[in-house]
CSV table of C-alpha atoms in Angstrom, one decimal:
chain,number,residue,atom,x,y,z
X,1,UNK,CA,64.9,-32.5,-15.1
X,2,UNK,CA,65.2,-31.3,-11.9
X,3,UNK,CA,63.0,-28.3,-10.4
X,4,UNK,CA,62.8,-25.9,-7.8
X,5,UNK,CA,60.2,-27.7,-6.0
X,6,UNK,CA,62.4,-30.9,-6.0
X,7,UNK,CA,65.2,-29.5,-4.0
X,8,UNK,CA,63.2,-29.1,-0.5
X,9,UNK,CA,63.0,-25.4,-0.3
X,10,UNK,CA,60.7,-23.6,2.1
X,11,UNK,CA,57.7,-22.7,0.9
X,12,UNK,CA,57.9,-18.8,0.5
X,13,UNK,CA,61.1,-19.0,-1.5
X,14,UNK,CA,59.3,-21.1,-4.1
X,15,UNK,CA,56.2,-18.6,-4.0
X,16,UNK,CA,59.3,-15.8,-4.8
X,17,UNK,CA,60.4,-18.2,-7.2
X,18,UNK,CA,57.7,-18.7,-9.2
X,19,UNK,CA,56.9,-14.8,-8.5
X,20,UNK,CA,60.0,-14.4,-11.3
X,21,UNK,CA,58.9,-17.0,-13.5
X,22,UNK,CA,61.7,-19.8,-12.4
X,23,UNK,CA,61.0,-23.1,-12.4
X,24,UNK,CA,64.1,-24.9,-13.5
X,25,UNK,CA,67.4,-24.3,-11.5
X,26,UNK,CA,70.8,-24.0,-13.3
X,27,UNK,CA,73.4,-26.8,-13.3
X,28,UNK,CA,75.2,-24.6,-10.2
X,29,UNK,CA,71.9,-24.3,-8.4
X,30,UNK,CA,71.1,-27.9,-9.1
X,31,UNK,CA,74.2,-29.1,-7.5
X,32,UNK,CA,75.0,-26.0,-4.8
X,33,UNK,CA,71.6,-26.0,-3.0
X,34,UNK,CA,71.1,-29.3,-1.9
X,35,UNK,CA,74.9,-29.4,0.1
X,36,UNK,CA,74.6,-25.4,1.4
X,37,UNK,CA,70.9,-26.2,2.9
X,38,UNK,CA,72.8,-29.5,4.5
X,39,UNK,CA,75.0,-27.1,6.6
X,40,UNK,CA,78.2,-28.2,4.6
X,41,UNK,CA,81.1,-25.4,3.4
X,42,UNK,CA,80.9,-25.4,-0.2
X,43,UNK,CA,83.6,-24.5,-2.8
X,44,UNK,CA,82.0,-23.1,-6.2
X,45,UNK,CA,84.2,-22.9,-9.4
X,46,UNK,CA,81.7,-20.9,-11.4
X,47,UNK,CA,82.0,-17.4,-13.3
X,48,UNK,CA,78.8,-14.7,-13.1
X,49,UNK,CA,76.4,-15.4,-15.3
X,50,UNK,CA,75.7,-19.1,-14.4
X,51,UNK,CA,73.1,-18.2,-12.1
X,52,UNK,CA,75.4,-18.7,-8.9
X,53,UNK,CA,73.7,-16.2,-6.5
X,54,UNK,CA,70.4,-17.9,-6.6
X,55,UNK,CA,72.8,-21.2,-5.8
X,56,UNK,CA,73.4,-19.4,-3.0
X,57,UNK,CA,70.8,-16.8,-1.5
X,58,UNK,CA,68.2,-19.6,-2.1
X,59,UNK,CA,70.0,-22.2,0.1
X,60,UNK,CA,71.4,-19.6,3.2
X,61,UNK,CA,67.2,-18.2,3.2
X,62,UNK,CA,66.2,-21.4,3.6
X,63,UNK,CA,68.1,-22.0,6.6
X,64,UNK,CA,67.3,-18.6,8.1
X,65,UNK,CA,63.9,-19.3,7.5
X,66,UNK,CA,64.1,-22.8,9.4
X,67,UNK,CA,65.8,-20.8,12.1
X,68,UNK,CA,64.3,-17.7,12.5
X,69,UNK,CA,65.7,-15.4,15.7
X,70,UNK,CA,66.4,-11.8,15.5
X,71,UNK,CA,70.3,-10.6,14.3
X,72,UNK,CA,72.4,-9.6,16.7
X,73,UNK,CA,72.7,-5.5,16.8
X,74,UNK,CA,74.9,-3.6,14.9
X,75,UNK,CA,75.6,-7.3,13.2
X,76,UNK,CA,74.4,-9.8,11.0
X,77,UNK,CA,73.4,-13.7,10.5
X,78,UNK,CA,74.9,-13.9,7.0
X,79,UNK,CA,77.8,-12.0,5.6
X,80,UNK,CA,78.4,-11.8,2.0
X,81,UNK,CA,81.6,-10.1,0.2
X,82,UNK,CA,81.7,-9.0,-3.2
X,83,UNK,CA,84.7,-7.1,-4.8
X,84,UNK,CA,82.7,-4.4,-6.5
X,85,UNK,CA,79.6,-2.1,-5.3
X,86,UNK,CA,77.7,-3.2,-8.7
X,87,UNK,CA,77.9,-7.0,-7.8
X,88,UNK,CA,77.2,-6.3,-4.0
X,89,UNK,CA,73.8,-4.4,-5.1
X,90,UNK,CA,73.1,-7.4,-7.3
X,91,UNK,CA,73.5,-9.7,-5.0
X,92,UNK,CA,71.7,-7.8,-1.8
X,93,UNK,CA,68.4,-7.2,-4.6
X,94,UNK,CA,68.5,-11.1,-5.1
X,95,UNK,CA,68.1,-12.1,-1.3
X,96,UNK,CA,65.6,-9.3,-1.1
X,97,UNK,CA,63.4,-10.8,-4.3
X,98,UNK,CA,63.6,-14.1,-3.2
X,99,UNK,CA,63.0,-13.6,0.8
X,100,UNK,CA,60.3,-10.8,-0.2
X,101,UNK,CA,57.9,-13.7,1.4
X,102,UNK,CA,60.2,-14.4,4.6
X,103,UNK,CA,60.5,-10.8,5.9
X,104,UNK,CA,64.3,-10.9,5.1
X,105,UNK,CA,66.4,-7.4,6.1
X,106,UNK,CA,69.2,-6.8,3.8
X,107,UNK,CA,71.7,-3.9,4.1
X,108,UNK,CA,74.3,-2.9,1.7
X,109,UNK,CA,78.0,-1.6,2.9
X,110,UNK,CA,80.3,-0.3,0.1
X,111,UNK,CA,82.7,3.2,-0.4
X,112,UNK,CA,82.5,5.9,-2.4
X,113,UNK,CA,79.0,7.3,0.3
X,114,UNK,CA,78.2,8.3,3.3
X,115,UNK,CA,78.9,6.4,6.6
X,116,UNK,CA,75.5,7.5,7.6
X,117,UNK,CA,73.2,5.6,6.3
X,118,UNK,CA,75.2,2.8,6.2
X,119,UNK,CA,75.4,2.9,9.7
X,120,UNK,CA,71.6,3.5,10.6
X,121,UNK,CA,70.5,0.8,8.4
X,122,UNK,CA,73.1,-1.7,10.4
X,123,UNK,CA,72.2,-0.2,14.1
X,124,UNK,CA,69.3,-2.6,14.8
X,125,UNK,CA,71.2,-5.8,12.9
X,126,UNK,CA,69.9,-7.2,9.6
X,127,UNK,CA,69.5,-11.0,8.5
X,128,UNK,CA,72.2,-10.6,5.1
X,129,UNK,CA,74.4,-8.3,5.1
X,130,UNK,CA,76.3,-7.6,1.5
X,131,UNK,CA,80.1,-5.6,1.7
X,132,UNK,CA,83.2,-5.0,-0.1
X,133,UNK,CA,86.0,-5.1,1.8
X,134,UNK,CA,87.1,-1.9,2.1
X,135,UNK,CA,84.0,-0.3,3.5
X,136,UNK,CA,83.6,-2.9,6.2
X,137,UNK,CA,86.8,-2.9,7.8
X,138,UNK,CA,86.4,1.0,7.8
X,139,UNK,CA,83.5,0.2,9.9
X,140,UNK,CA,85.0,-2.5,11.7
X,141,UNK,CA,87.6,0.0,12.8
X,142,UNK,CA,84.4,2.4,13.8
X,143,UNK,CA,82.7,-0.6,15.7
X,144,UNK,CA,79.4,0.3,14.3
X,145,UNK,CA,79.4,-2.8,12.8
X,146,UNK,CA,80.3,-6.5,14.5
X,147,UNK,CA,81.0,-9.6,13.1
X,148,UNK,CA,80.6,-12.3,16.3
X,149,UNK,CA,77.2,-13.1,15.1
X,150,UNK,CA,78.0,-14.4,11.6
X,151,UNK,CA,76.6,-18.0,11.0
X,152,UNK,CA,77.2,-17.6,6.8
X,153,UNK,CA,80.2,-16.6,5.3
X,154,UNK,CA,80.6,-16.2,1.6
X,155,UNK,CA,83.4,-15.5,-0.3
X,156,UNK,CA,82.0,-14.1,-4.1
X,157,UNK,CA,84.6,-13.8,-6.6
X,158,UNK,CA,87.8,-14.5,-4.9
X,159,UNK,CA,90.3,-14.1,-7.9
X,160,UNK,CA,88.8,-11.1,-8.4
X,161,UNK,CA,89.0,-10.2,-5.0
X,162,UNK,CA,93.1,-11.1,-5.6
X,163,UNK,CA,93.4,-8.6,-8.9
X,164,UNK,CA,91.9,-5.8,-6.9
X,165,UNK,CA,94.5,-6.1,-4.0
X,166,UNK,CA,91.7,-7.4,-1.3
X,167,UNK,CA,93.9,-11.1,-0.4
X,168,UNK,CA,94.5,-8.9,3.1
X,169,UNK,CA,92.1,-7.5,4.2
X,170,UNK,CA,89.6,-10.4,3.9
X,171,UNK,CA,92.3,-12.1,6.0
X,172,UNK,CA,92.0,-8.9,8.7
X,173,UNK,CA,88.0,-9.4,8.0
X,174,UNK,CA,87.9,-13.4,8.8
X,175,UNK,CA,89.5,-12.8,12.1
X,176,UNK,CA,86.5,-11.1,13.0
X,177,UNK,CA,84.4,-13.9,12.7
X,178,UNK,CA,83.4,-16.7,14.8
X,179,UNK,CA,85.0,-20.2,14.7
X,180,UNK,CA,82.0,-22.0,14.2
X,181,UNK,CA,80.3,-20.7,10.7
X,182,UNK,CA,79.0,-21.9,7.3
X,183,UNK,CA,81.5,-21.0,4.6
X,184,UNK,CA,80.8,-20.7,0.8
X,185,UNK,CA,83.8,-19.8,-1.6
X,186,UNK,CA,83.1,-19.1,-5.5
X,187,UNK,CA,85.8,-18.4,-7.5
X,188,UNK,CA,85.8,-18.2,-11.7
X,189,UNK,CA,89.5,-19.7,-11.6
X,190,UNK,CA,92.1,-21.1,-9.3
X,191,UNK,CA,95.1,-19.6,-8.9
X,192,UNK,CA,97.4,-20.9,-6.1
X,193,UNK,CA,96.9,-17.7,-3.9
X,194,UNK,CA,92.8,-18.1,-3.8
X,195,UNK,CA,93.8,-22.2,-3.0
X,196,UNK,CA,95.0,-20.9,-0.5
X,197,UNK,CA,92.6,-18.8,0.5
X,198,UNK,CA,90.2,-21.3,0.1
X,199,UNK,CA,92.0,-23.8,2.3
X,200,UNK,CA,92.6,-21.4,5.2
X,201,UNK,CA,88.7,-20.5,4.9
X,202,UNK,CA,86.9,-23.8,4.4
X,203,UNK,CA,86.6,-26.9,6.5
X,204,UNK,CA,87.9,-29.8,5.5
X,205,UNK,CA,86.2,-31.8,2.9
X,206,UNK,CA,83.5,-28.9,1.2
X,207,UNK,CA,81.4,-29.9,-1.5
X,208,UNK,CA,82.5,-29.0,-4.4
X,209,UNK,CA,80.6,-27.7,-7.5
X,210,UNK,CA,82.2,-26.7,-10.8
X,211,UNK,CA,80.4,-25.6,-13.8
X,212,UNK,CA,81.9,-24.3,-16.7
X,213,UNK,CA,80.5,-20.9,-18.1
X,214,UNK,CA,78.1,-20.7,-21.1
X,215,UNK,CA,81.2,-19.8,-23.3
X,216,UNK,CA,79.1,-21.3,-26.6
X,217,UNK,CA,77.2,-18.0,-27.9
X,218,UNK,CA,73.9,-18.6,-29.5
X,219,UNK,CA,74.8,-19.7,-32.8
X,220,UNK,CA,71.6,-18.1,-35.1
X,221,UNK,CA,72.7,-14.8,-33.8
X,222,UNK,CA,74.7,-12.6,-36.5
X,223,UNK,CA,77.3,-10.8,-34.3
X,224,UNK,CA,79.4,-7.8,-35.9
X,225,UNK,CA,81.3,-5.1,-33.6
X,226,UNK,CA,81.9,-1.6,-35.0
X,227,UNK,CA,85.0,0.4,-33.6
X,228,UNK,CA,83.2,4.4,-33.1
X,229,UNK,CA,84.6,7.0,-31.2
X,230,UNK,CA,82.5,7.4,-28.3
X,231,UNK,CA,81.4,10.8,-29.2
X,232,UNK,CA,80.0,9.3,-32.3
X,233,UNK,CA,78.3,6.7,-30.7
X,234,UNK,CA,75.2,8.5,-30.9
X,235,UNK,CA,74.9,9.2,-33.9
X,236,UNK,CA,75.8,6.3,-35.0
X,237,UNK,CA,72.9,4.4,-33.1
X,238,UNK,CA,70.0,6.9,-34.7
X,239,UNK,CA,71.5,6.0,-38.2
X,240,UNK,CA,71.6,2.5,-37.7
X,241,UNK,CA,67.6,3.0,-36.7
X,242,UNK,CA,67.0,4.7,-40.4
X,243,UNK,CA,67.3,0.7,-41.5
X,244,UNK,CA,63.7,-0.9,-42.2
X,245,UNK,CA,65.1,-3.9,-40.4
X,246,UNK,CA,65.8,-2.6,-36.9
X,247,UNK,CA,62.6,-3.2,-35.8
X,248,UNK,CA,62.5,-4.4,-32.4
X,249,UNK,CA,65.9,-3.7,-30.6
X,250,UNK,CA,67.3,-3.5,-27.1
X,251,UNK,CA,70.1,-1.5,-26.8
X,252,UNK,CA,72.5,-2.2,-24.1
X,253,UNK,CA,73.8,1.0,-21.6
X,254,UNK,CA,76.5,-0.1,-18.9
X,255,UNK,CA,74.5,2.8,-16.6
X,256,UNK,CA,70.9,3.6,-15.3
X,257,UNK,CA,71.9,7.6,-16.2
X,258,UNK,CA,73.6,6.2,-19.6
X,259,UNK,CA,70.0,4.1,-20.5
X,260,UNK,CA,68.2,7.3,-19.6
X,261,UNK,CA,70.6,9.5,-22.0
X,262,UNK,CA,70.5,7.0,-25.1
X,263,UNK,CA,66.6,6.7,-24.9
X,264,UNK,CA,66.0,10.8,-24.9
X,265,UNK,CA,68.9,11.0,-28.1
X,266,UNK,CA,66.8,8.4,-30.0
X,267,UNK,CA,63.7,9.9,-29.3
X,268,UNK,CA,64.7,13.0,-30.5
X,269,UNK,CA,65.9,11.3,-34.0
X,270,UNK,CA,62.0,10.3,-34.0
X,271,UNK,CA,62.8,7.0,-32.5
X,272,UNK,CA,60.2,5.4,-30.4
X,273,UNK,CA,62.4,4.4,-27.2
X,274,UNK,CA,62.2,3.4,-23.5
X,275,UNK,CA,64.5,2.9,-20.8
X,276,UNK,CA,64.4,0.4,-18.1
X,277,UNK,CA,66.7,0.0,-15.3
X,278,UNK,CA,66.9,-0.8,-11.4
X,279,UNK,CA,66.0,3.2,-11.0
X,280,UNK,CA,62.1,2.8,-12.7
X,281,UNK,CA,59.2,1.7,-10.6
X,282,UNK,CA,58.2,-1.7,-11.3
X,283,UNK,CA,55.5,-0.2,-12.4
X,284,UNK,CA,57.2,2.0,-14.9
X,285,UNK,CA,59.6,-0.9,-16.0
X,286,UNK,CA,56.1,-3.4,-17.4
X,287,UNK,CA,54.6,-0.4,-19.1
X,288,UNK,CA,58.0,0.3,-20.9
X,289,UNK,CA,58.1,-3.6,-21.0
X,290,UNK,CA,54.6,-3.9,-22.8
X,291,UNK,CA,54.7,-1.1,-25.2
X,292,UNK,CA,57.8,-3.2,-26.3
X,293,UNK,CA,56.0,-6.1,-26.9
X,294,UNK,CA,53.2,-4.5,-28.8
X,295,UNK,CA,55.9,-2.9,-30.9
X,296,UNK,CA,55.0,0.6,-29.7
X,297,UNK,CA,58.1,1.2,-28.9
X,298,UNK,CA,61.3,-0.1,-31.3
X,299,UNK,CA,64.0,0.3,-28.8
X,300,UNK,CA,63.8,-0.9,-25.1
X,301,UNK,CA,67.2,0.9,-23.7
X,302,UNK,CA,68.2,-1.5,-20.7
X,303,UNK,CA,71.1,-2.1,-18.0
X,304,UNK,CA,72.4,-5.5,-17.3
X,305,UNK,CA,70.4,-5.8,-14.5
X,306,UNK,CA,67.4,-5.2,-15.6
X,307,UNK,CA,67.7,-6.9,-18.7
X,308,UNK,CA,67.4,-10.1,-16.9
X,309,UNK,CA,64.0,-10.5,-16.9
X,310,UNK,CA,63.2,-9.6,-20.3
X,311,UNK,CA,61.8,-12.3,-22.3
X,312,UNK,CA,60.6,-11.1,-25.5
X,313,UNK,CA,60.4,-13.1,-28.7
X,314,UNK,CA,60.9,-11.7,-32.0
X,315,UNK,CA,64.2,-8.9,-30.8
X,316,UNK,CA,65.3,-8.2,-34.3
X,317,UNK,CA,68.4,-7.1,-33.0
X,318,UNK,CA,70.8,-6.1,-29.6
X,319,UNK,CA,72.9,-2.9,-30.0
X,320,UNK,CA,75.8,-3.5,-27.4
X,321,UNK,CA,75.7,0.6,-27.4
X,322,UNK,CA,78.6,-0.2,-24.3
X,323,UNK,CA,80.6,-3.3,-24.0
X,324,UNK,CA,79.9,-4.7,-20.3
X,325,UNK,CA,82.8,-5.1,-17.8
X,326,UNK,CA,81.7,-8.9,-17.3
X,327,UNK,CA,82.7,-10.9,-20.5
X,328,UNK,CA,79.5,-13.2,-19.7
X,329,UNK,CA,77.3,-10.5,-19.7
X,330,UNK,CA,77.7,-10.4,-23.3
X,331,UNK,CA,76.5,-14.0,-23.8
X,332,UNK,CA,73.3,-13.2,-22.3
X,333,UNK,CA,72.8,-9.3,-24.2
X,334,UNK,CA,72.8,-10.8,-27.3
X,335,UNK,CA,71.1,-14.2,-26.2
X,336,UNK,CA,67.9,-12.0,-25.8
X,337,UNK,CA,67.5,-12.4,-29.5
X,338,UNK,CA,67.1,-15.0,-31.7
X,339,UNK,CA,64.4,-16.7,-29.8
X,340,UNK,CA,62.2,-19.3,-30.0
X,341,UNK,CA,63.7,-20.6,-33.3
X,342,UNK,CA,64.2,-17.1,-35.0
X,343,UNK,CA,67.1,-15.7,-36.4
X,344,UNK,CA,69.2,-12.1,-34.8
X,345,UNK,CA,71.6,-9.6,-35.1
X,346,UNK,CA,73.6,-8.3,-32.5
X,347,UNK,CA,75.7,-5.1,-33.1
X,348,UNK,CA,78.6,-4.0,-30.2
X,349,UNK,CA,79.9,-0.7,-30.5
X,350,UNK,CA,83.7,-0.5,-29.5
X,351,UNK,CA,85.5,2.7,-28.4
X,352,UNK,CA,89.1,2.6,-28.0
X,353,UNK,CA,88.9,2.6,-24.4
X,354,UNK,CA,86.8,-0.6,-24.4
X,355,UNK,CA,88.9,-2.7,-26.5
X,356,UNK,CA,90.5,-4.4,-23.0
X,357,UNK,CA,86.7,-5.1,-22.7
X,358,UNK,CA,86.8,-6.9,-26.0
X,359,UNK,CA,89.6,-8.8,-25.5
X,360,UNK,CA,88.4,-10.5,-22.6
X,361,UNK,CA,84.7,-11.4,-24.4
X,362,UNK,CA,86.8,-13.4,-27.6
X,363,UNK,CA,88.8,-15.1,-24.9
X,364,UNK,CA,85.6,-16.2,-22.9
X,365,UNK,CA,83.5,-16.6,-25.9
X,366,UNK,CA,86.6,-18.9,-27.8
X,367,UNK,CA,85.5,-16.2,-31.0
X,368,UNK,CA,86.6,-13.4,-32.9
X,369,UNK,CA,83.5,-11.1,-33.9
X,370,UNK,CA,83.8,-10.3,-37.2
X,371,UNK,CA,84.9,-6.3,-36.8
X,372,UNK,CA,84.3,-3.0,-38.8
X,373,UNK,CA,85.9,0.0,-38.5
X,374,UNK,CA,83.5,2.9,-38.2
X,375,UNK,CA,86.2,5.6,-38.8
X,376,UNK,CA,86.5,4.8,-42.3
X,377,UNK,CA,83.1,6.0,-43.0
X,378,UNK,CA,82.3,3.4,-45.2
X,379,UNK,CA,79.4,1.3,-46.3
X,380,UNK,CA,77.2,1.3,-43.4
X,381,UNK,CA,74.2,-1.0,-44.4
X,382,UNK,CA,76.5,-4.1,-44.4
X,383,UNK,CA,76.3,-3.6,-40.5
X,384,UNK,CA,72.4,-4.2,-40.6
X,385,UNK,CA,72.0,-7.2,-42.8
């Protein structure tokens, strides 16, 4: 079984490493980092949830680390696009939790705020810098931020990229960069167009890593999904909490403002409840984390992201109070019971707007959840068993 420590990484990424508890990389981190630190372009087939930004923030900090020299102003050593501001947040709080020990800068660049800030936080150049495309070719156009220092390049989700319309301007992006760079290109499929892509991008002969997603959901979880108006959603939750059973439950918010909002309505049922999310100190997040444990609390209310490092045996259940936009995200919700050998429920609650959302989990999962429709009104218990 390989570990961390196998694969040759510098020392202060395996102090950040073991900092979060890993020990054990995941089949795309096994094969990804050796190639990536060995200078090579790589070509990932590999959808989120299979731990593919570690297989790449690990490898590019490594050889920043080996390589240390200041970034070039108003630029960057390593540019990483994302289609969505969510992702490109994810990704830009992994290189900052795993080059905590290295001094790494990171800066974000995405629409929908201010240029301001954006544009201090580039001004003296940073080591990583995460973008959609959008926003920085806005800024190319500004030139408050340039691209002719770039030794990484990587390419996240490219058939994404192609359903949101973004083909061109990563073309107009790429021109901007130097000849001579590092290219890494993950994609979760391969239509012809991101081939394409890919070929125009990578030099010839990249290593290529596939891994298939964890499609297989755990199989001692019970999974049911009820179909609730969202305004009922509420409601619904605080009765579903009146069952003995529901004893120790994370409920599942697709917002930090959502997580807050669901923990004060269950609270005011007489619900013990805490919310976690990237918005609490860390501080905040292990005291909510520990009352959990010690079963002071009965519901931990928690984002995606901050759900990852919760490890807690004996979940009695996962309400999925929203359906997440990332069909593996569901996998690992209701993954987070039925631990250590025990037995779960996991309950989704599906408005009418989210049945796309549920469509595209039974075709990743290869399942159909057994369904109940809420707006009948009838027989509620059965969802608790």
């Amino acid at each position: 079984m390989t570990k961390f420590t196998d694969l040759g990484l510098d020392k202060s990424l395996l102090k950040a490493l073991a900092d979060e508890g890993y020990d054990t990389p995941t089949p795309i981190q096994a094969q990804a980092i050796p190639g990536v630190m060995s200078g090579r372009d790589l070509l990932g087939i590999a959808q989120t949830g299979t731990g593919k930004t570690a297989a790449f923030a690990l490898p590019i900090l490594h050889r920043l680390a080996a390589d240390r020299k200041p970034a070039p102003r108003r630029g960057c050593r390593v540019l990483v696009l994302s289609p969505t501001r969510e992702l490109a947040t994810q990704i830009a709080e992994s290189f900052k939790t795993y080059g905590k020990h290295m001094g790494v800068s990171v800066a974000v660049v995405f629409g929908g705020v201010k240029y301001g800030g954006q544009m201090r936080a580039m001004a003296p150049g940073v080591d990583v810098l995460v973008a959609t495309p959008g926003r920085l070719i806005d800024h190319l156009g500004e030139k408050s931020i340039t691209l002719q220092g770039v030794e990484m390049f990587v390419l996240d989700e490219a058939d994404q990229m192609l359903d949101m319309g973004f083909i061109l301007p990563i073309r107009r992006i790429v021109k901007h960069l130097p000849k001579d760079r590092q290219n890494l290109f993950f994609s979760a499929t391969m239509p012809t167009e991101i081939g394409k892509l890919a070929s125009e991008l990578l030099n010839p002969n990249p290593h290529k890593v596939a891994v298939a997603p964890e499609s297989t959901t755990v199989e001692r979880v019970t999974q049911k999904v009820i179909f609730v108006e969202t305004a009922r959603k509420r409601a619904l939750l605080c009765e579903l909490f009146a069952e003995k059973n529901f004893k120790r439950v994370i409920v599942f918010t697709r917002t930090k403002r959502g997580a807050d909002r669901v923990a004060k309505s269950l609270e005011a049922a007489g619900v013990e409840a805490a919310a976690i999310h990237g918005d609490k100190s860390q501080g905040q997040r292990e005291r909510s984390l520990a009352s959990f444990k010690a079963g002071e609390v009965r519901a931990l209310v928690a984002t995606d992201i901050a759900a990852r490092g919760i490890d807690v045996d004996a979940v009695t259940h996962v309400v999925q109070y929203e359906l997440p936009n990332v069909p593996e995200s569901y996998v690992h919700r209701i993954g987070r019971t039925a631990r250590a050998g025990a037995n779960g429920s996991a309950v989704a609650f599906c408005a009418d707007d989210e049945r796309n959302l549920l469509r595209d989990i039974q075709k990743v999962t290869r399942q159909t959840i057994p369904s109940f429709d809420r707006r009948n009104d009838k027989g509620l218990h059965v969802m608790t068993q």
